Amino acid sequence: MRTTGRQIYSATGIALVLSIVPTQADASELSAGISLGGIRAGTTTRLAVGPHAGISWHIKSNITLKVHDLFSVMPPIQIGGAGVYNSTAVALGYGWKSGDFSAGPSVAFYFMPACGSALCGHVAGMAAGAHAQTNVYVAGALGVSVTANVDWVGGSSLVLPGYVSVLVVVGPVRRWSIK
């Protein structure tokens, strides 16, 4: 795996945001769930399933700061074999009584099967990207979460030169409030 200056700057930015997380926020929330969806890298879409978790701080009324982690597995039942994708995001959002929405930068680590226009194979590495998530709570603390990530993968890969990956997953979510 090769690290570029852009990736180091992204990691430094995430560390800086985490260092200024308010320690005296009005309230915090934990959320966790299981998601199912698809990831597209190159010309094929693959099944992705896995857990996700997040913590958010209410920094101003309904404005939140959220740290979210999504771990997805591409099961080996598909052509090309198994793969993994882990994305961590720091996002600003808006929360209300029965839900929240957040968006922000993310960093992903991946090892996954992918196909370009001429070659298929596994790609592995670290990628900067963008993350968006919405949670809607329909039965108290239980709800539905929809997450989308776009990451710039491939780089100098012969399989995916300059492509992006897009992951969209949906699944149940549970939240816990911390006062």
PDB file of C-alpha atoms in Angstrom:
ATOM      1  CA  MET A   1       0.000   0.000   0.000  1.00  0.00           C
ATOM      2  CA  ARG A   2       1.383   3.391  -0.957  1.00  0.00           C
ATOM      3  CA  THR A   3       0.528   6.495   1.060  1.00  0.00           C
ATOM      4  CA  THR A   4       0.206   9.793  -0.758  1.00  0.00           C
ATOM      5  CA  GLY A   5       0.385  13.307   0.622  1.00  0.00           C
ATOM      6  CA  ARG A   6      -3.345  13.794   0.029  1.00  0.00           C
ATOM      7  CA  GLN A   7      -4.150  10.782   2.230  1.00  0.00           C
ATOM      8  CA  ILE A   8      -1.837  12.016   4.989  1.00  0.00           C
ATOM      9  CA  TYR A   9      -3.534  15.441   4.896  1.00  0.00           C
ATOM     10  CA  SER A  10      -6.962  13.750   5.090  1.00  0.00           C
ATOM     11  CA  ALA A  11      -5.932  11.690   8.122  1.00  0.00           C
ATOM     12  CA  THR A  12      -4.445  14.792   9.757  1.00  0.00           C
ATOM     13  CA  GLY A  13      -7.701  16.704   9.164  1.00  0.00           C
ATOM     14  CA  ILE A  14      -9.772  13.931  10.769  1.00  0.00           C
ATOM     15  CA  ALA A  15      -7.411  13.835  13.767  1.00  0.00           C
ATOM     16  CA  LEU A  16      -7.710  17.627  14.131  1.00  0.00           C
ATOM     17  CA  VAL A  17     -11.516  17.507  14.094  1.00  0.00           C
ATOM     18  CA  LEU A  18     -11.508  14.701  16.675  1.00  0.00           C
ATOM     19  CA  SER A  19      -9.217  16.727  18.932  1.00  0.00           C
ATOM     20  CA  ILE A  20     -11.723  19.615  19.067  1.00  0.00           C
ATOM     21  CA  VAL A  21     -14.819  17.494  19.737  1.00  0.00           C
ATOM     22  CA  PRO A  22     -16.741  19.271  22.469  1.00  0.00           C
ATOM     23  CA  THR A  23     -16.281  17.565  25.799  1.00  0.00           C
ATOM     24  CA  GLN A  24     -19.149  19.475  27.433  1.00  0.00           C
ATOM     25  CA  ALA A  25     -21.838  18.925  24.794  1.00  0.00           C
ATOM     26  CA  ASP A  26     -25.487  19.093  25.827  1.00  0.00           C
ATOM     27  CA  ALA A  27     -26.105  15.436  24.948  1.00  0.00           C
ATOM     28  CA  SER A  28     -24.574  12.575  23.058  1.00  0.00           C
ATOM     29  CA  GLU A  29     -26.094   9.696  21.155  1.00  0.00           C
ATOM     30  CA  LEU A  30     -24.740   6.307  20.234  1.00  0.00           C
ATOM     31  CA  SER A  31     -26.203   4.459  17.263  1.00  0.00           C
ATOM     32  CA  ALA A  32     -25.502   1.011  15.853  1.00  0.00           C
ATOM     33  CA  GLY A  33     -27.011  -1.277  13.282  1.00  0.00           C
ATOM     34  CA  ILE A  34     -26.585  -3.770  10.478  1.00  0.00           C
ATOM     35  CA  SER A  35     -26.671  -2.741   6.848  1.00  0.00           C
ATOM     36  CA  LEU A  36     -27.223  -4.443   3.509  1.00  0.00           C
ATOM     37  CA  GLY A  37     -26.683  -2.941   0.086  1.00  0.00           C
ATOM     38  CA  GLY A  38     -24.229  -2.737  -2.745  1.00  0.00           C
ATOM     39  CA  ILE A  39     -20.806  -1.404  -3.578  1.00  0.00           C
ATOM     40  CA  ARG A  40     -19.811  -0.464  -7.093  1.00  0.00           C
ATOM     41  CA  ALA A  41     -16.143  -0.238  -8.004  1.00  0.00           C
ATOM     42  CA  GLY A  42     -15.511  -0.207 -11.730  1.00  0.00           C
ATOM     43  CA  THR A  43     -18.066  -1.925 -13.905  1.00  0.00           C
ATOM     44  CA  THR A  44     -19.694  -4.318 -11.417  1.00  0.00           C
ATOM     45  CA  THR A  45     -21.889  -3.939  -8.337  1.00  0.00           C
ATOM     46  CA  ARG A  46     -21.350  -6.341  -5.452  1.00  0.00           C
ATOM     47  CA  LEU A  47     -23.405  -7.243  -2.386  1.00  0.00           C
ATOM     48  CA  ALA A  48     -22.137  -5.567   0.821  1.00  0.00           C
ATOM     49  CA  VAL A  49     -23.297  -6.427   4.350  1.00  0.00           C
ATOM     50  CA  GLY A  50     -21.991  -5.487   7.778  1.00  0.00           C
ATOM     51  CA  PRO A  51     -22.267  -3.504  11.009  1.00  0.00           C
ATOM     52  CA  HIS A  52     -22.090   0.248  11.495  1.00  0.00           C
ATOM     53  CA  ALA A  53     -21.792   2.434  14.581  1.00  0.00           C
ATOM     54  CA  GLY A  54     -21.653   6.124  15.341  1.00  0.00           C
ATOM     55  CA  ILE A  55     -21.507   8.652  18.113  1.00  0.00           C
ATOM     56  CA  SER A  56     -22.874  12.164  17.803  1.00  0.00           C
ATOM     57  CA  TRP A  57     -22.657  15.267  19.946  1.00  0.00           C
ATOM     58  CA  HIS A  58     -25.277  18.037  19.897  1.00  0.00           C
ATOM     59  CA  ILE A  59     -23.077  21.114  19.657  1.00  0.00           C
ATOM     60  CA  LYS A  60     -25.746  23.758  19.002  1.00  0.00           C
ATOM     61  CA  SER A  61     -29.449  23.044  19.424  1.00  0.00           C
ATOM     62  CA  ASN A  62     -30.089  20.603  16.552  1.00  0.00           C
ATOM     63  CA  ILE A  63     -26.595  20.808  14.977  1.00  0.00           C
ATOM     64  CA  THR A  64     -24.528  17.672  15.554  1.00  0.00           C
ATOM     65  CA  LEU A  65     -20.955  16.507  15.120  1.00  0.00           C
ATOM     66  CA  LYS A  66     -20.818  12.809  14.312  1.00  0.00           C
ATOM     67  CA  VAL A  67     -18.114  10.171  14.029  1.00  0.00           C
ATOM     68  CA  HIS A  68     -19.346   7.141  12.082  1.00  0.00           C
ATOM     69  CA  ASP A  69     -17.730   3.820  11.171  1.00  0.00           C
ATOM     70  CA  LEU A  70     -19.091   1.399   8.593  1.00  0.00           C
ATOM     71  CA  PHE A  71     -17.574  -2.050   8.071  1.00  0.00           C
ATOM     72  CA  SER A  72     -18.829  -3.984   5.054  1.00  0.00           C
ATOM     73  CA  VAL A  73     -18.033  -7.465   3.831  1.00  0.00           C
ATOM     74  CA  MET A  74     -18.465  -8.577   0.249  1.00  0.00           C
ATOM     75  CA  PRO A  75     -19.293 -12.278   0.742  1.00  0.00           C
ATOM     76  CA  PRO A  76     -17.429 -14.889  -1.341  1.00  0.00           C
ATOM     77  CA  ILE A  77     -20.703 -16.007  -2.989  1.00  0.00           C
ATOM     78  CA  GLN A  78     -20.022 -13.574  -5.847  1.00  0.00           C
ATOM     79  CA  ILE A  79     -17.702 -13.824  -8.829  1.00  0.00           C
ATOM     80  CA  GLY A  80     -14.311 -12.437  -7.839  1.00  0.00           C
ATOM     81  CA  GLY A  81     -14.428 -13.680  -4.254  1.00  0.00           C
ATOM     82  CA  ALA A  82     -14.661 -11.937  -0.922  1.00  0.00           C
ATOM     83  CA  GLY A  83     -13.696  -8.421   0.034  1.00  0.00           C
ATOM     84  CA  VAL A  84     -13.841  -5.941   2.897  1.00  0.00           C
ATOM     85  CA  TYR A  85     -14.428  -2.202   3.062  1.00  0.00           C
ATOM     86  CA  ASN A  86     -14.160  -0.051   6.189  1.00  0.00           C
ATOM     87  CA  SER A  87     -15.049   3.641   6.136  1.00  0.00           C
ATOM     88  CA  THR A  88     -14.711   6.153   8.960  1.00  0.00           C
ATOM     89  CA  ALA A  89     -16.281   9.597   8.650  1.00  0.00           C
ATOM     90  CA  VAL A  90     -16.433  12.829  10.629  1.00  0.00           C
ATOM     91  CA  ALA A  91     -19.587  14.699   9.700  1.00  0.00           C
ATOM     92  CA  LEU A  92     -21.696  17.693  10.583  1.00  0.00           C
ATOM     93  CA  GLY A  93     -25.389  17.134  10.727  1.00  0.00           C
ATOM     94  CA  TYR A  94     -28.838  18.161  11.761  1.00  0.00           C
ATOM     95  CA  GLY A  95     -30.809  16.133  14.286  1.00  0.00           C
ATOM     96  CA  TRP A  96     -34.447  16.179  15.294  1.00  0.00           C
ATOM     97  CA  LYS A  97     -36.538  14.071  17.682  1.00  0.00           C
ATOM     98  CA  SER A  98     -37.174  11.210  15.243  1.00  0.00           C
ATOM     99  CA  GLY A  99     -34.041  11.310  13.088  1.00  0.00           C
ATOM    100  CA  ASP A 100     -30.872  12.912  11.860  1.00  0.00           C
ATOM    101  CA  PHE A 101     -28.902  13.656   8.707  1.00  0.00           C
ATOM    102  CA  SER A 102     -25.127  14.101   8.476  1.00  0.00           C
ATOM    103  CA  ALA A 103     -22.505  14.531   5.767  1.00  0.00           C
ATOM    104  CA  GLY A 104     -18.758  14.988   5.719  1.00  0.00           C
ATOM    105  CA  PRO A 105     -15.367  13.677   4.668  1.00  0.00           C
ATOM    106  CA  SER A 106     -14.389  10.045   5.109  1.00  0.00           C
ATOM    107  CA  VAL A 107     -11.415   7.756   4.815  1.00  0.00           C
ATOM    108  CA  ALA A 108     -11.774   4.134   3.691  1.00  0.00           C
ATOM    109  CA  PHE A 109      -9.556   1.079   3.843  1.00  0.00           C
ATOM    110  CA  TYR A 110     -10.471  -1.633   1.369  1.00  0.00           C
ATOM    111  CA  PHE A 111      -9.570  -4.978  -0.157  1.00  0.00           C
ATOM    112  CA  MET A 112     -12.226  -5.877  -2.699  1.00  0.00           C
ATOM    113  CA  PRO A 113     -12.824  -7.505  -6.056  1.00  0.00           C
ATOM    114  CA  ALA A 114     -13.329  -5.040  -8.891  1.00  0.00           C
ATOM    115  CA  CYS A 115     -13.457  -4.922 -12.661  1.00  0.00           C
ATOM    116  CA  GLY A 116     -12.367  -2.166 -15.005  1.00  0.00           C
ATOM    117  CA  SER A 117     -13.024  -2.007 -18.724  1.00  0.00           C
ATOM    118  CA  ALA A 118     -10.332  -4.612 -19.537  1.00  0.00           C
ATOM    119  CA  LEU A 119      -9.186  -6.338 -16.318  1.00  0.00           C
ATOM    120  CA  CYS A 120     -10.682  -7.826 -13.173  1.00  0.00           C
ATOM    121  CA  GLY A 121      -8.887  -8.416  -9.899  1.00  0.00           C
ATOM    122  CA  HIS A 122      -8.623  -7.307  -6.298  1.00  0.00           C
ATOM    123  CA  VAL A 123      -7.836  -3.720  -5.352  1.00  0.00           C
ATOM    124  CA  ALA A 124      -6.528  -2.724  -1.947  1.00  0.00           C
ATOM    125  CA  GLY A 125      -5.603   0.538  -0.300  1.00  0.00           C
ATOM    126  CA  MET A 126      -6.740   3.648   1.476  1.00  0.00           C
ATOM    127  CA  ALA A 127      -8.995   6.267  -0.092  1.00  0.00           C
ATOM    128  CA  ALA A 128     -10.384   9.678   0.799  1.00  0.00           C
ATOM    129  CA  GLY A 129     -14.023  10.317   0.081  1.00  0.00           C
ATOM    130  CA  ALA A 130     -17.365  11.709   1.153  1.00  0.00           C
ATOM    131  CA  HIS A 131     -20.047  10.283   3.419  1.00  0.00           C
ATOM    132  CA  ALA A 132     -23.752  10.975   3.937  1.00  0.00           C
ATOM    133  CA  GLN A 133     -26.147   9.258   6.298  1.00  0.00           C
ATOM    134  CA  THR A 134     -29.703   9.637   7.464  1.00  0.00           C
ATOM    135  CA  ASN A 135     -31.398   7.819  10.329  1.00  0.00           C
ATOM    136  CA  VAL A 136     -35.160   7.854  10.809  1.00  0.00           C
ATOM    137  CA  TYR A 137     -36.487   6.421  14.072  1.00  0.00           C
ATOM    138  CA  VAL A 138     -39.949   4.958  13.559  1.00  0.00           C
ATOM    139  CA  ALA A 139     -40.481   3.088  16.840  1.00  0.00           C
ATOM    140  CA  GLY A 140     -38.824   4.974  19.679  1.00  0.00           C
ATOM    141  CA  ALA A 141     -35.119   4.097  19.588  1.00  0.00           C
ATOM    142  CA  LEU A 142     -35.495   1.723  16.617  1.00  0.00           C
ATOM    143  CA  GLY A 143     -35.274   2.987  13.079  1.00  0.00           C
ATOM    144  CA  VAL A 144     -33.881   2.719   9.587  1.00  0.00           C
ATOM    145  CA  SER A 145     -30.483   3.988   8.475  1.00  0.00           C
ATOM    146  CA  VAL A 146     -29.396   4.817   4.912  1.00  0.00           C
ATOM    147  CA  THR A 147     -25.698   5.435   4.281  1.00  0.00           C
ATOM    148  CA  ALA A 148     -23.881   6.456   1.098  1.00  0.00           C
ATOM    149  CA  ASN A 149     -20.115   6.740   0.607  1.00  0.00           C
ATOM    150  CA  VAL A 150     -18.157   7.844  -2.451  1.00  0.00           C
ATOM    151  CA  ASP A 151     -14.408   7.138  -2.379  1.00  0.00           C
ATOM    152  CA  TRP A 152     -11.651   7.764  -4.898  1.00  0.00           C
ATOM    153  CA  VAL A 153     -10.094   4.294  -5.323  1.00  0.00           C
ATOM    154  CA  GLY A 154      -7.819   2.879  -7.952  1.00  0.00           C
ATOM    155  CA  GLY A 155      -5.106   5.497  -8.328  1.00  0.00           C
ATOM    156  CA  SER A 156      -2.363   3.728 -10.279  1.00  0.00           C
ATOM    157  CA  SER A 157      -4.246   0.405 -10.332  1.00  0.00           C
ATOM    158  CA  LEU A 158      -4.368  -1.441 -13.652  1.00  0.00           C
ATOM    159  CA  VAL A 159      -7.807  -2.747 -12.652  1.00  0.00           C
ATOM    160  CA  LEU A 160      -9.362   0.630 -11.743  1.00  0.00           C
ATOM    161  CA  PRO A 161      -7.323   3.538 -13.087  1.00  0.00           C
ATOM    162  CA  GLY A 162      -8.875   6.700 -11.638  1.00  0.00           C
ATOM    163  CA  TYR A 163     -12.258   5.202 -10.738  1.00  0.00           C
ATOM    164  CA  VAL A 164     -14.420   5.831  -7.714  1.00  0.00           C
ATOM    165  CA  SER A 165     -16.321   3.384  -5.558  1.00  0.00           C
ATOM    166  CA  VAL A 166     -19.881   4.049  -4.478  1.00  0.00           C
ATOM    167  CA  LEU A 167     -21.403   2.243  -1.511  1.00  0.00           C
ATOM    168  CA  VAL A 168     -25.092   2.530  -0.613  1.00  0.00           C
ATOM    169  CA  VAL A 169     -26.480   0.457   2.256  1.00  0.00           C
ATOM    170  CA  VAL A 170     -29.697   0.423   4.276  1.00  0.00           C
ATOM    171  CA  GLY A 171     -30.668  -1.375   7.453  1.00  0.00           C
ATOM    172  CA  PRO A 172     -32.088  -1.226  10.953  1.00  0.00           C
ATOM    173  CA  VAL A 173     -30.496   1.092  13.537  1.00  0.00           C
ATOM    174  CA  ARG A 174     -30.820   1.490  17.323  1.00  0.00           C
ATOM    175  CA  ARG A 175     -29.863   4.607  19.299  1.00  0.00           C
ATOM    176  CA  TRP A 176     -29.005   5.293  22.901  1.00  0.00           C
ATOM    177  CA  SER A 177     -29.006   8.783  24.444  1.00  0.00           C
ATOM    178  CA  ILE A 178     -26.293   9.795  26.893  1.00  0.00           C
ATOM    179  CA  LYS A 179     -26.886  12.815  29.121  1.00  0.00           C
TER     180      LYS A 179
END
